[in-house]
Short mmCIF file of C-alpha atoms in Angstrom, two decimals:
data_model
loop_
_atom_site.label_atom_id
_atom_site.label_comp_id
_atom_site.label_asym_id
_atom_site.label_seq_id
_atom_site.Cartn_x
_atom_site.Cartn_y
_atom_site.Cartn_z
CA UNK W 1 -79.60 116.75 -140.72
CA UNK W 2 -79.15 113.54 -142.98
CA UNK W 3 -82.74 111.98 -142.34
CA UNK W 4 -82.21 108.24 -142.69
CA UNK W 5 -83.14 106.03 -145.48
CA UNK W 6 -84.91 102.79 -145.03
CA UNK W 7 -83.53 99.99 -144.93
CA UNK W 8 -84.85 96.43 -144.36
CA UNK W 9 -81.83 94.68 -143.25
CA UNK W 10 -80.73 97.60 -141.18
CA UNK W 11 -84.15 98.18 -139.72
CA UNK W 12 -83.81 94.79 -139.10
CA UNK W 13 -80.56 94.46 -136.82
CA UNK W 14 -81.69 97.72 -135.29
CA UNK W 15 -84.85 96.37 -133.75
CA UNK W 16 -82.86 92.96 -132.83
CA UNK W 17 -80.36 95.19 -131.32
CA UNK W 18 -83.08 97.19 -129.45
CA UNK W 19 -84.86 94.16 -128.57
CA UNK W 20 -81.46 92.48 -126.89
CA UNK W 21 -80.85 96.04 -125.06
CA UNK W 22 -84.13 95.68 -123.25
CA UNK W 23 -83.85 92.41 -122.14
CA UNK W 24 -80.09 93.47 -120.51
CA UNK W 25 -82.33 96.41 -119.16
CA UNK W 26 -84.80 94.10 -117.16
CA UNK W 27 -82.04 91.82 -115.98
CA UNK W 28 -80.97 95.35 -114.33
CA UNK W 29 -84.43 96.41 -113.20
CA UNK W 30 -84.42 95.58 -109.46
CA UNK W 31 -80.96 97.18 -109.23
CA UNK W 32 -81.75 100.14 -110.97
CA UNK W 33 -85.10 100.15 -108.60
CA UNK W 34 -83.16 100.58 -105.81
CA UNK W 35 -80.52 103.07 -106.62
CA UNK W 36 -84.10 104.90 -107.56
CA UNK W 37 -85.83 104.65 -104.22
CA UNK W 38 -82.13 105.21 -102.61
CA UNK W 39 -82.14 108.40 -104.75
CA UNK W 40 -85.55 109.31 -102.84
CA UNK W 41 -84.17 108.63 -99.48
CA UNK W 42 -81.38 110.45 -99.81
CA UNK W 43 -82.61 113.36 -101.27
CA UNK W 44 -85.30 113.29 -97.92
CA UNK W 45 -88.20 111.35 -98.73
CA UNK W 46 -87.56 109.21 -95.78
CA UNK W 47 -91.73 108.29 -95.23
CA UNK W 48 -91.89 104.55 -96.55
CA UNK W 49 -95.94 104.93 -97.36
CA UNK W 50 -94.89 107.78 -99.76
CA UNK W 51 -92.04 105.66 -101.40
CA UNK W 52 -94.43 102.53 -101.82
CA UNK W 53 -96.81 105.04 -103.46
CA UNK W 54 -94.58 106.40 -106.00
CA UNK W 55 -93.08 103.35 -107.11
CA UNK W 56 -96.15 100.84 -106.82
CA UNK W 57 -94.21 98.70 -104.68
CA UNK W 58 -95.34 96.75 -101.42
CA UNK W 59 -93.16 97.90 -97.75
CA UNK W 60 -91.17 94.86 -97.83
CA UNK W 61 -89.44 95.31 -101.12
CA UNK W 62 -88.73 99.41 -100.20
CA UNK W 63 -87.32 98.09 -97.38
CA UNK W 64 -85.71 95.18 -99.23
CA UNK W 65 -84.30 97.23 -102.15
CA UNK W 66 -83.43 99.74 -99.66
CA UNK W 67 -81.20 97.71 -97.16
CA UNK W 68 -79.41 96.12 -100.36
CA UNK W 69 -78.35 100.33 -101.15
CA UNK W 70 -77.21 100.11 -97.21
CA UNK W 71 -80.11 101.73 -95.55
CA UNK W 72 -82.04 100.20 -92.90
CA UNK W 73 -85.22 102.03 -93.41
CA UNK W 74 -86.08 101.21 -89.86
CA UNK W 75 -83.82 102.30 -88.02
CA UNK W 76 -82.68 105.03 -90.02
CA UNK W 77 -82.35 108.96 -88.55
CA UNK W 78 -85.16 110.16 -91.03
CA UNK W 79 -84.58 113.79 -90.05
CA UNK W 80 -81.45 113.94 -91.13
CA UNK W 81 -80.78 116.55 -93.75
CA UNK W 82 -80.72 115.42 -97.40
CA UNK W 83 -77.39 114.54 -98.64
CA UNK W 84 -75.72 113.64 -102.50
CA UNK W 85 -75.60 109.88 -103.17
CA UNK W 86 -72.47 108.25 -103.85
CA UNK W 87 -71.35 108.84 -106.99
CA UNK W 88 -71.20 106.41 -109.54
CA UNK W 89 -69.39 106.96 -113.09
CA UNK W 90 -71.22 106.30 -116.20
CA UNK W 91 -71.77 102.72 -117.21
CA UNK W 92 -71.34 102.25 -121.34
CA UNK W 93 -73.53 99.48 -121.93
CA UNK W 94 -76.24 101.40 -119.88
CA UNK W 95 -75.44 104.32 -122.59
CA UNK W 96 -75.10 102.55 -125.59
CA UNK W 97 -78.96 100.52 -124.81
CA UNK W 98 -80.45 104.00 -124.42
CA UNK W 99 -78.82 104.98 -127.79
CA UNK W 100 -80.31 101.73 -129.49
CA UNK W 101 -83.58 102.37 -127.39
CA UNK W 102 -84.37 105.79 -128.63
CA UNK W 103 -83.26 104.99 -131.60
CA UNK W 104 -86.12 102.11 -132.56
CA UNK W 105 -88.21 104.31 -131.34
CA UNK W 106 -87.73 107.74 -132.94
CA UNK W 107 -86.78 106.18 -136.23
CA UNK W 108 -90.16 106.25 -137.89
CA UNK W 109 -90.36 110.10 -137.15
CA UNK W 110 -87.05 110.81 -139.22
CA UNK W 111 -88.18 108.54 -141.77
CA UNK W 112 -89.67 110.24 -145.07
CA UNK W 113 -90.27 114.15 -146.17
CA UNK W 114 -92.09 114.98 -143.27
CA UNK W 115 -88.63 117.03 -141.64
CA UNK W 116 -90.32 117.52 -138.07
CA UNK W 117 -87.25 119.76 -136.26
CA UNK W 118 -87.98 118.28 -132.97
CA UNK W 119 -87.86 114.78 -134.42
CA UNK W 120 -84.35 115.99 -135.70
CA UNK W 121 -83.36 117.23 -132.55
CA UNK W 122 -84.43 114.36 -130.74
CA UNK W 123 -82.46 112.38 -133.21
CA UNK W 124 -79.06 114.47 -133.05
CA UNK W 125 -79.79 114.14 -129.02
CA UNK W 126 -79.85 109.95 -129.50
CA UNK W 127 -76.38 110.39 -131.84
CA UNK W 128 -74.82 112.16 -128.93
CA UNK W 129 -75.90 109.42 -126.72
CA UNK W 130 -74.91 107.08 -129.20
CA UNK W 131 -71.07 108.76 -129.45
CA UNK W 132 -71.07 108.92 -125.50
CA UNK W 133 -71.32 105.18 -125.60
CA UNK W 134 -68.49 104.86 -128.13
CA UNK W 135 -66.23 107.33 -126.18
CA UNK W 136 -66.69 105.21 -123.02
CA UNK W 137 -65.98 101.57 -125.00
CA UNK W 138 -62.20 100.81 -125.30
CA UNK W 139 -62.70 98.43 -127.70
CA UNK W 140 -65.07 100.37 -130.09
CA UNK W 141 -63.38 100.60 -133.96
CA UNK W 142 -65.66 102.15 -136.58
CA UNK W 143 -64.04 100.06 -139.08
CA UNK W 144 -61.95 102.52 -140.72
CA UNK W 145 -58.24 104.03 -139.33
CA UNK W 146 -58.07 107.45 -137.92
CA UNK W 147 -54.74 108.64 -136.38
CA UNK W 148 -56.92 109.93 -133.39
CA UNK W 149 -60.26 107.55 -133.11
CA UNK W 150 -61.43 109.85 -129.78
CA UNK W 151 -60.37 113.02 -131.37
CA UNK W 152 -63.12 112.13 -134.00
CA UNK W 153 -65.10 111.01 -131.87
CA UNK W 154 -64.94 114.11 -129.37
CA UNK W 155 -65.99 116.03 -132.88
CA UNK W 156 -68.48 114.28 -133.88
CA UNK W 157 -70.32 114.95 -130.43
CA UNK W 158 -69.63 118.60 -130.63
CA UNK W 159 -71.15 118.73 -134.33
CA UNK W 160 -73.94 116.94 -132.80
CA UNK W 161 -74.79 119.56 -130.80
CA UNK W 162 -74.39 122.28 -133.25
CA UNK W 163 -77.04 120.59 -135.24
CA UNK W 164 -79.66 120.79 -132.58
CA UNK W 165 -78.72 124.55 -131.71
CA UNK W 166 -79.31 125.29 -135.40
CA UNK W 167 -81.94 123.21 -136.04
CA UNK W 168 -83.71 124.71 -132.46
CA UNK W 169 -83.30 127.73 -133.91
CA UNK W 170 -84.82 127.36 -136.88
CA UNK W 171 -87.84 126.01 -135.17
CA UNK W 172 -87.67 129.15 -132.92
CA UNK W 173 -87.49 131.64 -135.93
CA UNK W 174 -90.90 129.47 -137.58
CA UNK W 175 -92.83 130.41 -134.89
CA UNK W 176 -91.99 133.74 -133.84
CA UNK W 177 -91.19 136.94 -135.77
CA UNK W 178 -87.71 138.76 -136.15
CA UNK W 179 -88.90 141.79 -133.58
CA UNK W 180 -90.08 139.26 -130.88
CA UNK W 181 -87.15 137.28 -130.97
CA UNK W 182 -84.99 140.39 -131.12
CA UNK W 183 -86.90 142.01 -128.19
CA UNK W 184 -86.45 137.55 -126.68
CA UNK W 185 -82.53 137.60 -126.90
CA UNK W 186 -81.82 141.16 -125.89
CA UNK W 187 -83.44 141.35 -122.47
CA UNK W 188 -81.42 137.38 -122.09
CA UNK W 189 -78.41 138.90 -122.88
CA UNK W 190 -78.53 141.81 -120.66
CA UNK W 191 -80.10 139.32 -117.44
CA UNK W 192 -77.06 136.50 -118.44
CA UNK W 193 -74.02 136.32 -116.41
CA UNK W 194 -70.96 137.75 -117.15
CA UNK W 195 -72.79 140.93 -118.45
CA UNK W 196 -69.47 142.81 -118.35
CA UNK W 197 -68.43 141.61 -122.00
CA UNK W 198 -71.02 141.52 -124.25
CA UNK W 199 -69.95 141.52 -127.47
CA UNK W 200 -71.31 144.44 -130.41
CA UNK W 201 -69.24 144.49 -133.64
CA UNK W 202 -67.11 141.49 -135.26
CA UNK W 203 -65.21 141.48 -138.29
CA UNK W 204 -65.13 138.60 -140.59
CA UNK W 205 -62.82 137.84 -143.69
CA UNK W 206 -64.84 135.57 -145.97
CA UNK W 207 -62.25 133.99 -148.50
CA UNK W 208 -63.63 132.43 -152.49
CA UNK W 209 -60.48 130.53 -153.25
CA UNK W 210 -62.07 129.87 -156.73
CA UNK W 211 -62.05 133.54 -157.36
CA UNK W 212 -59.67 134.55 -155.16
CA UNK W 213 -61.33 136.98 -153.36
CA UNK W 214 -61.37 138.15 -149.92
CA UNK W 215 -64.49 140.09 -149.08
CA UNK W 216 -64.81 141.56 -145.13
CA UNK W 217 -68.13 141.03 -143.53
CA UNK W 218 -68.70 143.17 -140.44
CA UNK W 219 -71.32 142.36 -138.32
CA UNK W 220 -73.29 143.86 -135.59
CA UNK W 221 -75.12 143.42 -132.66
CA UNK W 222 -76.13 144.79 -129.18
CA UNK W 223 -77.92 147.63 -127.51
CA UNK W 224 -76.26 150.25 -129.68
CA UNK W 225 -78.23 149.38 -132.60
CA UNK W 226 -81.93 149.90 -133.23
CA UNK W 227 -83.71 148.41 -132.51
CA UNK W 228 -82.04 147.55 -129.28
CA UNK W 229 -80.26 143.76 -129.54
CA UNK W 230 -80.72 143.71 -132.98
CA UNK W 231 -78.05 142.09 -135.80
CA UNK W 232 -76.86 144.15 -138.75
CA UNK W 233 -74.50 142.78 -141.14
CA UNK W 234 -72.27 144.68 -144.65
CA UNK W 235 -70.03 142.87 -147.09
CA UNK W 236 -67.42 145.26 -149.21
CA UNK W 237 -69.17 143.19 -152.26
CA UNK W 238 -71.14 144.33 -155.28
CA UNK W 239 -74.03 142.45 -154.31
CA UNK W 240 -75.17 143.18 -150.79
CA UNK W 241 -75.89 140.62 -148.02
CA UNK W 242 -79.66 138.58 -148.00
CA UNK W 243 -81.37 140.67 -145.22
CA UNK W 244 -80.79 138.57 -141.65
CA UNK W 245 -84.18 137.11 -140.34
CA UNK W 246 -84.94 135.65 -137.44
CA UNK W 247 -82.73 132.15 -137.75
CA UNK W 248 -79.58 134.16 -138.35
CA UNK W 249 -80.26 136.69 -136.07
CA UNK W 250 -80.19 133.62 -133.51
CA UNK W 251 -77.37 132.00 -135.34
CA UNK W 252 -75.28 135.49 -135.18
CA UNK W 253 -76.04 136.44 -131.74
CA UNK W 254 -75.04 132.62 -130.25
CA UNK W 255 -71.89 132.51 -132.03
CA UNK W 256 -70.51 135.99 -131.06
CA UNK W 257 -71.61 135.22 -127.47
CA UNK W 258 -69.89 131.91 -127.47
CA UNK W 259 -66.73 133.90 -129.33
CA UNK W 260 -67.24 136.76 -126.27
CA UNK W 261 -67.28 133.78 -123.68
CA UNK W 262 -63.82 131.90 -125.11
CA UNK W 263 -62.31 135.87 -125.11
CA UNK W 264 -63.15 136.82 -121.64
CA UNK W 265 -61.70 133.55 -120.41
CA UNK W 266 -58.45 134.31 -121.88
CA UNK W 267 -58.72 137.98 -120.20
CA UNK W 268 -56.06 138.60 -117.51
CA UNK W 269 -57.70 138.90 -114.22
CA UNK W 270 -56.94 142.43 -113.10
CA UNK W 271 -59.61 143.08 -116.00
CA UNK W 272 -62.26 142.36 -114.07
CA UNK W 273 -63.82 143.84 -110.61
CA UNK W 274 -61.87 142.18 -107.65
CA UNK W 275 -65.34 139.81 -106.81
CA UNK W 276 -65.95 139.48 -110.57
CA UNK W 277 -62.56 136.83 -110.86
#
């Protein structure tokens, strides 16, 4: 992940534009107060006392906030069964003041040589949010030309989340050993639904267009091998393949599941068990 460099006069307009974002957010606080306690009622916490505790708020304004979401708290049927709120599509300021929220505030732990994976995750999560808020604004314009602004957009939240997968597990492999994540992901594999196309050996053509070569990479993976779920890979090269650890293990066994996943949903039906469509 790029880690940010400092910046006065960008640090600057960031915490101005933080700063304006949470003043838009109070404006919104007794709305978003009530679609909260609303949330509560409908989901069946229909005892008033309860709702005043959880929010710190006095009866009249639950009963207030809750009349101006259309219930009337008093003369409501509270046994009635719980039921989905209305639903309400996303609102892109409300995304794009999140994104400049978490941003001010999980700069200063991307800042520097520290490289604290869950800081970078977090920060790859506020990017999505950030590109979420673009992808919702008509009128947003990077400032350069694109034939397909969305289409980059669309990509750039997809890389996003490639970036925390890998950088999760990195993390993962840190802390655990090869075996125990081995023994992890092969159990999850064989518990995950669909289990009827799990996928054991891929072939891969690597190309070096500088030395135009081809080399095939064939790699391996499933209960076949030994130790059960583990990841073997061979290149038809001189030099032989780094051994795989723990990160590409992970990295390996995600991306041929994900490859298995795009397959079977290309499958014809009669494939599969009648209640297995």
């Amino acid at each position: 992940m790029a880690i940010p460099e400092f910046d006065p006069a960008t640090a600057r307009r960031t915490a101005m534009t933080a700063l304006e974002s949470w003043a838009r957010q109070q404006e919104r606080v007794p709305e978003q107060r009530a679609a909260l306690l609303a949330a509560a009622w409908y989901a069946g916490e229909r005892t008033v006392t309860e709702l005043c505790k959880a929010s710190g708020l006095s009866r009249p304004t639950v009963y207030a906030d809750l009349r101006s979401q259309g219930i009337d708290a008093a003369t409501a049927d509270r046994a009635a069964p719980p039921h989905q709120p209305s639903y309400r599509p996303l609102n892109q300021q409300q995304i794009a003041d999140l994104a400049e929220h978490m941003s001010v505030i999980l700069l200063p732990s991307v800042i520097g040589d520290k490289n604290e994976k869950l800081a970078e995750v977090a920060w790859a999560a506020m990017q999505i949010i950030r590109t979420i808020g673009d992808l919702l604004d008509p009128e947003f314009n990077p400032g350069y030309e694109v034939k397909d602004l969305r289409a980059g957009l669309l990509d750039t939240l997809a890389g996003r989340a490639e970036t925390i997968r890998r950088t999760a597990h990195r993390l993962w492999a840190d802390e655990s050993t090869l075996d125990k994540i081995t023994k992890w992901t092969f159990w999850d594999d064989m518990n995950a639904a669909p289990v009827d196309l799990l996928p054991s050996e891929a072939t891969l053509t690597v190309s070096l267009p500088e030395h135009g070569t081809d080399m095939t990479v064939r790699l391996g993976i499933g209960e076949r091998l030994e130790p059960e779920g583990s990841t073997t890979w061979t290149i038809d090269a001189p030099q032989p393949l780094e051994a795989i650890d723990g990160y590409r293990h992970l990295e390996i066994r995600s991306l041929l599941n994900n490859l298995a996943e795009v397959v079977r949903g290309a499958l014809h039906p009669d494939l599969f068990p009648p209640d297995d469509h």
